[in-house]
XYZ file of C-alpha atoms in Angstrom:
659
model
C 0.000 0.000 0.000
C 1.465 3.333 -1.034
C 1.957 6.213 1.361
C 0.848 9.673 0.294
C 2.270 12.716 2.044
C -0.530 14.933 3.336
C -0.677 18.521 2.161
C 1.080 21.020 4.472
C -1.038 23.715 6.058
C 0.033 26.351 3.527
C -1.339 24.247 0.648
C -4.740 23.443 2.154
C -7.592 24.871 0.148
C -10.349 25.131 2.741
C -10.701 27.424 5.716
C -10.974 25.584 9.056
C -14.684 26.251 9.519
C -15.725 24.991 6.070
C -13.480 21.977 6.466
C -14.953 21.054 9.840
C -18.529 21.510 8.627
C -17.995 19.317 5.578
C -16.009 16.677 7.482
C -18.908 16.237 9.870
C -21.431 16.406 7.040
C -19.670 13.460 5.396
C -20.072 11.489 8.644
C -23.765 12.384 8.719
C -24.248 11.280 5.108
C -22.876 7.838 5.989
C -24.892 7.525 9.191
C -28.028 8.378 7.226
C -27.336 5.274 5.131
C -27.283 3.251 8.337
C -30.594 4.667 9.493
C -32.131 3.887 6.107
C -30.969 0.271 6.037
C -32.166 -0.343 9.600
C -35.670 0.708 8.640
C -35.953 -1.107 5.314
C -33.860 -4.314 5.469
C -35.553 -7.709 5.291
C -32.873 -9.815 6.992
C -32.893 -10.207 10.766
C -29.100 -10.453 10.602
C -28.742 -7.044 8.951
C -31.333 -5.607 11.330
C -29.051 -6.711 14.168
C -26.495 -4.276 12.714
C -24.285 -6.687 10.768
C -23.719 -4.034 8.115
C -21.500 -1.043 7.371
C -21.511 1.992 5.123
C -18.901 4.288 3.630
C -18.366 7.345 1.482
C -15.437 7.041 -0.922
C -13.907 9.687 -3.159
C -13.814 9.473 -6.955
C -10.779 7.161 -6.815
C -12.423 4.783 -4.351
C -10.479 5.983 -1.295
C -12.523 5.969 1.893
C -13.498 9.437 3.072
C -15.743 8.459 5.986
C -17.055 5.347 7.725
C -20.215 5.020 9.764
C -20.042 5.746 13.488
C -21.222 2.256 14.523
C -19.867 0.106 11.703
C -18.612 -3.469 11.944
C -14.852 -3.338 12.540
C -14.026 -6.070 10.047
C -15.702 -4.152 7.213
C -13.832 -0.915 7.716
C -10.654 -1.805 5.885
C -12.354 -3.532 2.955
C -14.858 -1.036 1.574
C -12.242 0.987 -0.306
C -10.864 -2.206 -1.867
C -14.316 -3.007 -3.208
C -14.923 0.491 -4.570
C -11.591 0.268 -6.361
C -12.533 -3.189 -7.706
C -15.630 -1.657 -9.314
C -13.510 1.114 -10.865
C -10.979 -1.430 -12.122
C -13.685 -3.670 -13.575
C -15.755 -1.037 -15.360
C -13.337 1.834 -16.015
C -15.036 4.494 -18.143
C -18.203 2.400 -18.424
C -19.748 3.910 -15.271
C -22.770 6.186 -15.591
C -25.221 8.172 -13.458
C -27.890 5.837 -12.082
C -25.609 2.779 -12.053
C -25.434 0.555 -8.970
C -22.982 -2.321 -8.619
C -22.906 -5.428 -6.413
C -19.829 -7.242 -5.124
C -19.082 -9.833 -2.432
C -15.821 -11.242 -3.815
C -13.340 -11.871 -0.954
C -10.544 -12.323 -3.502
C -11.039 -8.735 -4.626
C -10.861 -7.111 -1.232
C -14.156 -8.293 0.298
C -14.735 -10.103 3.568
C -16.692 -13.313 2.954
C -19.447 -14.333 0.564
C -22.312 -13.481 2.947
C -21.214 -9.828 3.050
C -22.771 -8.273 -0.039
C -21.869 -4.690 -0.983
C -23.688 -2.162 -3.129
C -21.614 0.610 -4.709
C -23.194 3.714 -6.275
C -21.203 6.330 -8.217
C -22.057 9.937 -7.396
C -21.830 12.325 -10.373
C -21.629 16.106 -10.513
C -21.375 18.046 -13.779
C -20.660 14.808 -15.622
C -17.780 13.731 -13.355
C -17.622 11.009 -10.720
C -16.852 12.820 -7.486
C -17.576 10.008 -5.027
C -18.978 6.533 -4.403
C -21.463 5.593 -1.694
C -21.368 2.022 -0.430
C -23.348 -0.229 1.884
C -22.299 -3.729 2.939
C -24.700 -6.117 4.674
C -24.485 -9.736 5.804
C -27.031 -11.854 3.940
C -28.261 -14.734 6.109
C -27.673 -17.202 3.274
C -25.664 -16.974 0.066
C -25.963 -20.602 -1.063
C -23.340 -23.277 -0.548
C -23.517 -26.629 1.213
C -25.236 -25.724 4.504
C -28.009 -23.313 5.527
C -26.398 -20.033 6.474
C -23.439 -20.762 4.142
C -20.950 -21.453 6.948
C -19.518 -24.780 5.774
C -16.560 -25.487 8.056
C -15.209 -28.347 5.953
C -14.946 -26.299 2.772
C -11.438 -26.285 1.351
C -12.267 -24.012 -1.568
C -14.877 -21.382 -2.274
C -17.121 -23.627 -4.371
C -18.721 -25.079 -1.242
C -19.250 -21.708 0.404
C -21.755 -19.861 -1.754
C -22.232 -17.543 -4.714
C -19.202 -15.474 -5.629
C -20.232 -12.064 -6.995
C -17.515 -10.121 -8.815
C -18.315 -6.472 -9.533
C -21.606 -6.673 -11.447
C -24.082 -3.989 -12.497
C -27.626 -4.374 -11.106
C -28.930 -0.913 -12.047
C -27.881 0.506 -15.391
C -28.441 4.248 -15.740
C -31.410 3.960 -13.405
C -32.896 0.809 -14.940
C -33.161 -2.201 -12.640
C -31.645 -5.330 -14.217
C -34.094 -7.831 -12.794
C -32.555 -10.790 -14.625
C -29.165 -10.178 -13.025
C -30.703 -9.777 -9.571
C -32.832 -12.910 -9.988
C -29.768 -14.924 -11.029
C -28.079 -13.991 -7.763
C -30.930 -14.254 -5.258
C -32.196 -17.525 -6.767
C -28.994 -19.155 -5.555
C -29.857 -18.394 -1.923
C -32.193 -20.317 0.392
C -34.308 -17.225 1.087
C -34.605 -15.421 -2.253
C -37.431 -13.127 -1.137
C -35.375 -11.887 1.804
C -32.287 -11.480 -0.381
C -34.237 -9.465 -2.948
C -35.621 -7.258 -0.204
C -32.152 -6.580 1.180
C -30.868 -5.911 -2.340
C -33.349 -3.077 -2.798
C -32.925 -1.787 0.755
C -29.150 -1.597 0.496
C -29.242 0.059 -2.906
C -31.686 2.692 -1.668
C -29.419 3.359 1.317
C -26.616 4.333 -1.067
C -29.065 6.691 -2.794
C -29.646 8.470 0.534
C -25.929 9.230 0.757
C -25.897 10.372 -2.879
C -28.680 12.858 -2.217
C -26.856 14.236 0.819
C -23.567 14.699 -1.057
C -25.316 16.435 -3.955
C -27.040 18.717 -1.451
C -23.591 19.703 -0.188
C -22.455 20.297 -3.774
C -25.423 22.604 -4.347
C -24.534 24.591 -1.255
C -20.722 24.685 -1.325
C -19.841 23.884 -4.920
C -18.403 20.776 -6.538
C -14.732 21.670 -6.103
C -15.103 22.587 -2.452
C -16.722 19.236 -1.681
C -14.037 17.348 -3.633
C -11.293 19.287 -1.845
C -12.919 18.550 1.516
C -12.862 14.808 0.765
C -9.118 14.950 0.122
C -8.398 17.162 3.098
C -10.430 14.907 5.398
C -8.114 12.052 4.489
C -5.020 14.252 4.826
C -6.196 15.420 8.239
C -6.418 11.848 9.541
C -3.035 10.868 8.156
C -1.433 14.004 9.592
C -3.025 13.373 12.997
C -1.839 9.765 13.198
C 1.709 10.644 12.151
C 1.809 13.423 14.734
C 0.678 11.013 17.467
C 3.393 8.553 16.485
C 6.105 11.153 17.065
C 5.195 11.097 20.765
C 5.545 7.305 21.103
C 8.590 5.060 21.625
C 10.097 3.689 18.424
C 11.095 0.083 17.918
C 9.876 -3.367 16.926
C 7.560 -5.689 18.837
C 6.480 -9.261 17.981
C 3.869 -11.769 19.090
C 1.975 -14.853 17.936
C -1.583 -16.104 18.257
C -3.056 -19.359 16.962
C -5.867 -21.072 15.165
C -6.839 -24.272 16.968
C -5.759 -26.648 14.198
C -5.565 -27.496 10.489
C -7.533 -30.656 9.595
C -4.979 -31.590 6.924
C -1.876 -31.586 9.155
C -0.691 -33.405 12.282
C -2.343 -32.016 15.404
C -0.992 -28.631 16.431
C -2.151 -25.053 16.761
C -1.570 -22.919 13.663
C 0.555 -19.790 14.182
C -0.261 -16.276 13.021
C 2.892 -14.224 13.548
C 2.834 -10.452 13.715
C 5.676 -7.958 13.910
C 5.004 -4.268 14.535
C 7.574 -1.583 13.807
C 7.031 2.015 14.780
C 9.214 4.738 13.232
C 8.898 8.366 12.200
C 7.336 7.384 8.870
C 4.407 5.464 10.325
C 3.160 2.115 11.594
C 4.442 -0.988 9.826
C 3.183 -4.558 10.196
C 4.847 -7.733 8.969
C 2.902 -11.026 8.937
C 5.531 -13.116 7.146
C 6.053 -16.386 8.988
C 2.336 -17.057 9.406
C 1.228 -20.593 8.528
C 0.089 -21.788 5.094
C -3.644 -21.690 4.359
C -5.528 -24.357 6.315
C -7.817 -27.046 4.884
C -10.989 -25.476 6.268
C -12.787 -22.175 5.875
C -10.712 -20.469 8.604
C -8.531 -18.461 6.210
C -8.318 -14.733 5.590
C -8.113 -12.856 2.312
C -5.916 -9.801 1.902
C -8.791 -7.376 2.457
C -9.831 -8.789 5.812
C -6.248 -9.090 7.034
C -5.652 -5.408 6.324
C -8.965 -4.652 8.003
C -7.868 -6.576 11.112
C -4.687 -4.527 11.332
C -6.509 -1.224 10.797
C -9.241 -2.058 13.309
C -6.830 -3.264 15.974
C -4.680 -0.165 15.574
C -7.664 2.180 15.541
C -8.656 0.874 18.986
C -5.631 2.722 20.377
C -6.528 5.938 18.523
C -10.231 6.072 19.446
C -10.777 9.760 18.685
C -9.282 9.710 15.184
C -11.748 9.311 12.294
C -11.193 6.261 10.124
C -10.569 6.709 6.417
C -7.869 6.174 3.810
C -5.691 8.769 5.522
C -5.439 6.302 8.409
C -4.583 3.527 5.963
C -1.748 5.615 4.477
C -0.143 5.839 7.913
C -0.335 2.050 8.371
C 1.601 -0.184 5.980
C 1.488 -3.976 5.997
C 3.492 -6.781 4.434
C 1.081 -9.682 4.816
C 3.367 -12.166 3.106
C 2.969 -14.275 -0.024
C -0.398 -15.499 -1.282
C -1.370 -18.927 -0.026
C -1.059 -18.329 3.711
C -3.706 -18.301 6.415
C -3.598 -14.469 6.373
C -3.399 -14.051 2.590
C -5.270 -17.069 1.335
C -5.983 -16.160 -2.289
C -8.341 -17.922 -4.668
C -9.753 -20.552 -4.363
C -9.027 -21.155 -0.659
C -12.128 -21.130 1.572
C -12.388 -17.928 3.603
C -15.912 -17.655 5.058
C -14.737 -18.396 8.601
C -12.072 -15.686 8.588
C -14.180 -13.740 11.116
C -13.735 -16.364 13.835
C -10.310 -17.369 12.560
C -7.477 -14.993 11.640
C -9.442 -11.744 11.983
C -9.883 -11.697 15.751
C -6.555 -13.443 16.332
C -4.847 -10.599 14.461
C -6.862 -7.922 16.267
C -6.066 -9.317 19.710
C -2.402 -9.733 18.813
C -2.371 -6.087 17.721
C -3.946 -5.173 21.076
C -1.114 -7.013 22.824
C 1.572 -5.212 20.809
C 0.082 -1.763 21.347
C -0.380 -2.550 25.044
C 3.408 -2.502 25.292
C 3.649 0.817 23.460
C 0.713 2.468 25.282
C 0.594 0.665 28.652
C -2.017 3.117 29.925
C -4.443 1.667 27.338
C -3.324 -1.962 27.699
C -5.911 -4.741 27.351
C -5.774 -8.534 27.466
C -7.383 -10.807 24.878
C -11.120 -10.496 24.211
C -13.457 -13.417 23.582
C -13.738 -14.757 20.053
C -16.660 -14.059 17.746
C -18.756 -17.216 17.406
C -21.646 -18.211 15.149
C -24.146 -21.001 15.751
C -26.291 -21.771 12.715
C -29.277 -24.102 12.823
C -30.985 -24.550 9.466
C -33.588 -26.733 7.854
C -37.295 -26.730 6.990
C -39.742 -24.939 9.257
C -42.576 -27.434 9.901
C -44.674 -24.825 11.695
C -45.806 -23.700 8.239
C -47.563 -25.929 5.721
C -45.131 -24.901 2.961
C -42.133 -25.839 5.158
C -39.891 -22.942 4.069
C -36.176 -22.923 4.774
C -35.189 -21.279 8.033
C -31.805 -20.122 9.319
C -31.493 -19.648 13.092
C -28.417 -17.490 12.939
C -27.012 -16.771 16.384
C -24.027 -15.025 17.881
C -23.377 -14.027 21.479
C -21.888 -11.249 23.503
C -18.869 -12.084 25.628
C -16.096 -10.628 27.765
C -13.324 -8.244 26.775
C -9.905 -8.418 28.359
C -8.920 -6.937 31.672
C -7.239 -3.557 31.318
C -4.328 -1.789 32.959
C -6.571 -0.004 35.449
C -9.993 -1.700 35.403
C -11.814 -4.963 34.795
C -12.836 -5.986 31.295
C -16.311 -5.307 29.942
C -18.933 -7.983 30.600
C -21.272 -9.375 27.938
C -20.086 -7.008 25.210
C -20.182 -7.278 21.421
C -17.092 -8.930 19.905
C -14.112 -6.917 18.651
C -15.360 -8.049 15.209
C -17.776 -5.141 15.527
C -18.568 -3.252 18.700
C -21.832 -2.050 17.143
C -23.054 -5.589 16.522
C -26.285 -6.173 18.440
C -27.292 -9.463 20.055
C -30.414 -10.669 18.276
C -33.624 -10.375 20.333
C -34.733 -13.816 21.520
C -38.375 -13.053 20.768
C -37.539 -12.233 17.168
C -35.511 -15.409 16.771
C -38.328 -17.533 18.157
C -40.890 -15.952 15.876
C -38.786 -16.497 12.754
C -37.411 -19.994 13.507
C -38.557 -23.204 15.250
C -36.021 -22.781 18.057
C -36.890 -21.864 21.653
C -34.245 -20.288 23.887
C -33.835 -22.267 27.104
C -31.060 -20.316 28.807
C -29.328 -16.946 28.428
C -27.283 -15.854 31.424
C -23.886 -14.652 32.623
C -21.373 -17.528 32.645
C -19.904 -17.651 36.137
C -16.085 -18.025 36.313
C -15.712 -17.168 32.620
C -13.704 -13.980 33.196
C -9.954 -14.608 33.089
C -8.492 -14.100 36.587
C -6.147 -11.159 37.042
C -5.393 -8.110 39.121
C -8.026 -6.723 36.798
C -10.456 -9.473 35.885
C -11.534 -10.211 32.329
C -15.145 -9.453 31.472
C -17.733 -12.220 31.776
C -19.135 -14.302 28.935
C -22.602 -15.794 28.473
C -24.223 -19.248 28.522
C -26.972 -19.712 25.959
C -29.123 -22.741 25.179
C -31.835 -23.532 22.655
C -34.104 -26.426 21.777
C -35.332 -27.406 18.303
C -39.108 -27.660 17.984
C -41.151 -28.218 14.777
C -38.523 -28.699 12.092
C -37.405 -31.157 9.449
C -34.091 -31.944 7.714
C -32.243 -29.791 10.219
C -28.490 -29.477 10.758
C -26.353 -27.385 13.104
C -22.989 -25.766 12.319
C -20.661 -23.775 14.542
C -17.691 -21.516 14.017
C -15.515 -20.154 16.809
C -12.003 -21.611 17.102
C -10.868 -20.934 20.657
C -11.160 -24.354 22.240
C -7.359 -24.728 22.362
C -6.003 -21.235 21.690
C -8.054 -20.136 24.684
C -8.627 -16.424 25.332
C -5.416 -15.376 27.082
C -4.356 -12.937 29.777
C -1.309 -10.661 29.837
C 1.109 -9.262 32.422
C 0.473 -12.290 34.645
C -3.255 -12.628 34.004
C -4.854 -16.026 33.402
C -6.963 -17.397 30.521
C -10.738 -17.532 30.280
C -12.563 -20.725 29.248
C -12.749 -22.736 26.016
C -15.515 -22.248 23.484
C -17.557 -25.206 22.241
C -21.093 -26.518 21.776
C -22.782 -29.216 23.861
C -25.667 -31.261 22.492
C -28.215 -32.477 25.073
C -25.922 -31.464 27.920
C -26.617 -33.205 31.219
C -28.483 -36.124 29.648
C -27.523 -39.662 28.680
C -27.206 -38.430 25.069
C -24.718 -35.678 25.947
C -22.136 -34.904 23.236
C -19.453 -32.247 23.001
C -19.428 -31.136 19.369
C -16.402 -28.845 19.592
C -15.769 -25.271 18.497
C -15.709 -25.758 14.710
C -18.074 -28.178 12.953
C -20.683 -28.397 10.193
C -23.819 -30.299 9.239
C -24.488 -32.189 12.486
C -28.066 -33.578 12.181
C -30.659 -32.426 14.713
C -34.020 -33.867 15.678
C -36.951 -32.031 17.289
C -36.326 -31.936 21.029
C -32.530 -31.764 20.721
C -31.056 -29.048 22.912
C -27.800 -27.252 22.169
C -25.926 -24.938 24.512
C -22.596 -23.201 24.648
C -20.704 -20.463 26.470
C -19.001 -17.439 25.064
C -15.671 -16.921 26.754
C -14.840 -14.041 29.008
C -11.825 -11.842 28.472
C -8.337 -12.683 29.643
C -7.077 -11.311 32.944
C -4.620 -8.430 33.293
C -1.961 -8.694 35.994
C -1.305 -11.324 38.640
C -4.570 -12.633 40.164
C -2.819 -12.808 43.545
C -2.521 -9.017 43.409
C -6.271 -8.462 43.099
C -7.853 -6.654 46.012
C -9.516 -9.470 48.035
C -12.546 -7.273 48.714
C -13.124 -7.021 44.944
C -13.121 -10.818 44.785
C -15.751 -10.893 47.527
C -17.842 -8.459 45.478
C -17.419 -10.701 42.419
C -18.741 -13.649 44.415
C -21.738 -11.623 45.611
C -22.444 -10.524 42.023
C -22.309 -14.100 40.738
C -19.252 -13.442 38.586
C -16.877 -15.742 40.494
C -17.742 -18.891 42.425
C -16.513 -19.520 45.963
C -14.329 -22.348 44.698
C -12.630 -20.320 41.962
C -12.189 -17.366 44.311
C -9.943 -19.617 46.373
C -8.265 -21.540 43.551
C -7.657 -18.657 41.115
C -7.270 -15.687 43.484
C -6.272 -17.332 46.752
C -9.176 -15.571 48.464
C -10.926 -17.511 51.230
C -14.476 -16.401 51.977
C -16.752 -17.378 54.844
C -20.419 -17.714 53.928
C -23.129 -16.410 56.245
C -26.684 -15.854 55.015
C -26.659 -16.353 51.239
C -30.055 -14.685 50.845
C -28.658 -11.533 52.456
C -25.341 -11.738 50.580
C -23.408 -12.226 53.804
C -19.914 -13.136 52.672
C -16.891 -12.363 54.854
C -13.249 -12.246 53.832
C -11.020 -14.520 55.925
C -7.861 -12.423 55.843
C -5.578 -14.883 57.642
C -6.646 -17.850 55.502
C -6.363 -15.701 52.364
C -2.781 -14.707 53.146
C -1.880 -18.365 53.721
C -3.650 -19.530 50.542
C -1.975 -16.892 48.407
C 1.437 -17.875 49.747
C 0.648 -21.520 49.000
C -0.376 -20.749 45.382
C 2.646 -18.504 44.812
C 4.957 -21.292 45.930
C 3.262 -24.033 43.910
C 2.074 -22.528 40.624
C 5.313 -22.739 38.669
C 5.524 -26.386 39.584
C 1.989 -26.929 38.311
C 3.129 -25.780 34.876
C 5.801 -28.489 34.897
C 3.385 -31.339 35.654
C 3.270 -34.127 33.056
C 0.309 -33.203 30.817
C -0.762 -36.839 30.530
C -1.158 -37.039 34.295
C -3.252 -33.873 34.168
C -5.435 -35.448 31.462
C -5.852 -38.621 33.549
C -6.993 -36.605 36.561
C -9.441 -34.668 34.368
C -10.930 -37.885 32.996
C -11.222 -39.213 36.548
C -13.167 -36.126 37.587
C -10.443 -34.857 39.941
C -9.778 -31.657 37.962
C -12.164 -29.231 36.294
C -11.713 -27.516 32.942
C -10.673 -24.364 34.818
C -8.044 -26.291 36.818
C -6.562 -27.867 33.710
C -6.266 -24.558 31.860
C -5.394 -22.053 34.561
C -3.303 -24.101 36.979
C -1.624 -26.660 34.736
C -1.580 -24.882 31.372
C -2.955 -27.886 29.476
C -5.572 -28.099 26.714
C -7.534 -31.274 25.958
C -10.409 -32.569 23.916
C -13.022 -31.233 26.327
C -15.499 -33.961 25.412
C -13.264 -37.001 25.874
C -10.390 -35.676 27.967
C -7.933 -36.871 25.302
C -4.526 -35.169 25.436
C -3.464 -33.556 22.173
C 0.119 -34.243 21.030
C 1.350 -30.689 20.342
C -1.221 -28.101 21.444
C -0.476 -28.394 25.190
C 3.176 -27.523 24.588
C 2.227 -24.488 22.488
C -0.386 -23.398 25.015
C 2.090 -23.639 27.885
C 4.611 -21.571 25.948
C 2.107 -18.767 25.527
C 1.030 -19.021 29.173
C 4.676 -18.763 30.212
C 5.390 -15.697 28.067
C 2.169 -13.803 28.761
C 1.566 -14.813 32.364
C 4.056 -16.890 34.353
C 7.115 -14.756 33.631
C 5.315 -11.785 35.207
C 4.535 -13.552 38.486
C 6.560 -12.312 41.445
């Protein structure tokens, strides 16, 4: 990605007042798109805010993003605008609207469908408005189009290169029908198609209103200066920071085609006077599942993770100019290339990269430091809805809130949207139950899910559902933190593993894991799973014992884990009156005992740990947090390589910081 030097103050064309008015007007024009799509979309997924909007200049560079957009979209919209320009060149006219979802041309995954509208003034293209929304189904092998076992894109859904769906104002119904007919809910897809296109028209009208008031050239100049302003601001901030190079690694759980081991994603960050530079060379080859990332989403991960540490700076191509990235050769897990499967990038490399970026910037800006956040997860139940005589296809498309990492001065956020997109809303249970034959059986804070630390990780959620009147139904799940468990930093401990249980607590209980597809379901089957909490920040033995008592009262930490993870011994009085008393003498003794023993725990033979887990002597929390071991959580089987890798990360992020 090229770096463009922003114009010095003497060369800027707009006075400060006009610039500020237009900069904010651009933000309003994009937010108006969001308001439009919320009120007109057909898909429950898009209604739950899985969409983003952008205004791009005449070259496709992003001028402004929406104020509550999905993080993963932010670094891809300019790639897609440029793909339209590259595809159609001079053959772009007023009234045209283009569609694209191609992840090999800068998109995210096939479900994310974008609409791009050129904005003309006096015969010239001065801008593009764009809206991207997640369609609940885009074809492919399984309902919802999340086919874990896909090794190439042909099993994932319809690939849409830049294609014209309105030509000079005329709707090309045959083109639209060709696309939506390859989805399981064509009426919904067609509704979203029109809703998203009309949202881009709202932005067009707003930009042309600005042109009428301020003039074409002033608006064009403001678009350029808005980008220059952001680049100039970021570069100025960097001058105040320490320079150097920092490195880290995070993991995917495994690659089905290779011997068992976690799959590394390696990131190097260099900060110098010229900007922010990332290097992802050394990351693993593309995996034989859909947990790969294309170049667009990898850049987006880097931009989004970095932007978290510059929260007040607008996000546009000026930001991208200040951030360069060498993501390595095509064919890796972070630069998959065609035809590698990429739909699961969101639960795979994307959030691994973002959390790794958080870790790197936590060393540069320790006052903003944050441990790992929980991983985005999707549970998709799809089949035929037998509540209706016509038995239409249904897609129960579910994701959960979870915990963010503990921070340098406070606990992590509980039950929060994933870093994938902080504006992403949890779907209302009542709406889900009306649209699909699934009844929610449980939705509550998951006790002991926050990673222990001086500042505790935020809490995750337990959610359960039961299938009712349905036929030909399967369940799929995408998460990928059953082994590369949400980690703590500066001595903090991990959270809990992700994974789905089928008929938990019954004789038919099965642990399905954290990544699977097409598991058959029958009416009456119940599925449940937790979202992880965030990792802990700082040594748990340094946490104020009174805060641990408060956590127990609030139902965030159990009495047992208070003692085992924090060394805090609590005497219980009247539970109904929340009478819990700190035993200071026993706490001091317990903390001394843990401090003396915990390094030895990390040297225990993992097979012996697995044996004790299978015998019921150790819990999942014990195995992870005390002994640094990861297992098959359904069978208790010890993996050959993952425990070693997990212990290495626990040593570097946690144990080496213990006093």
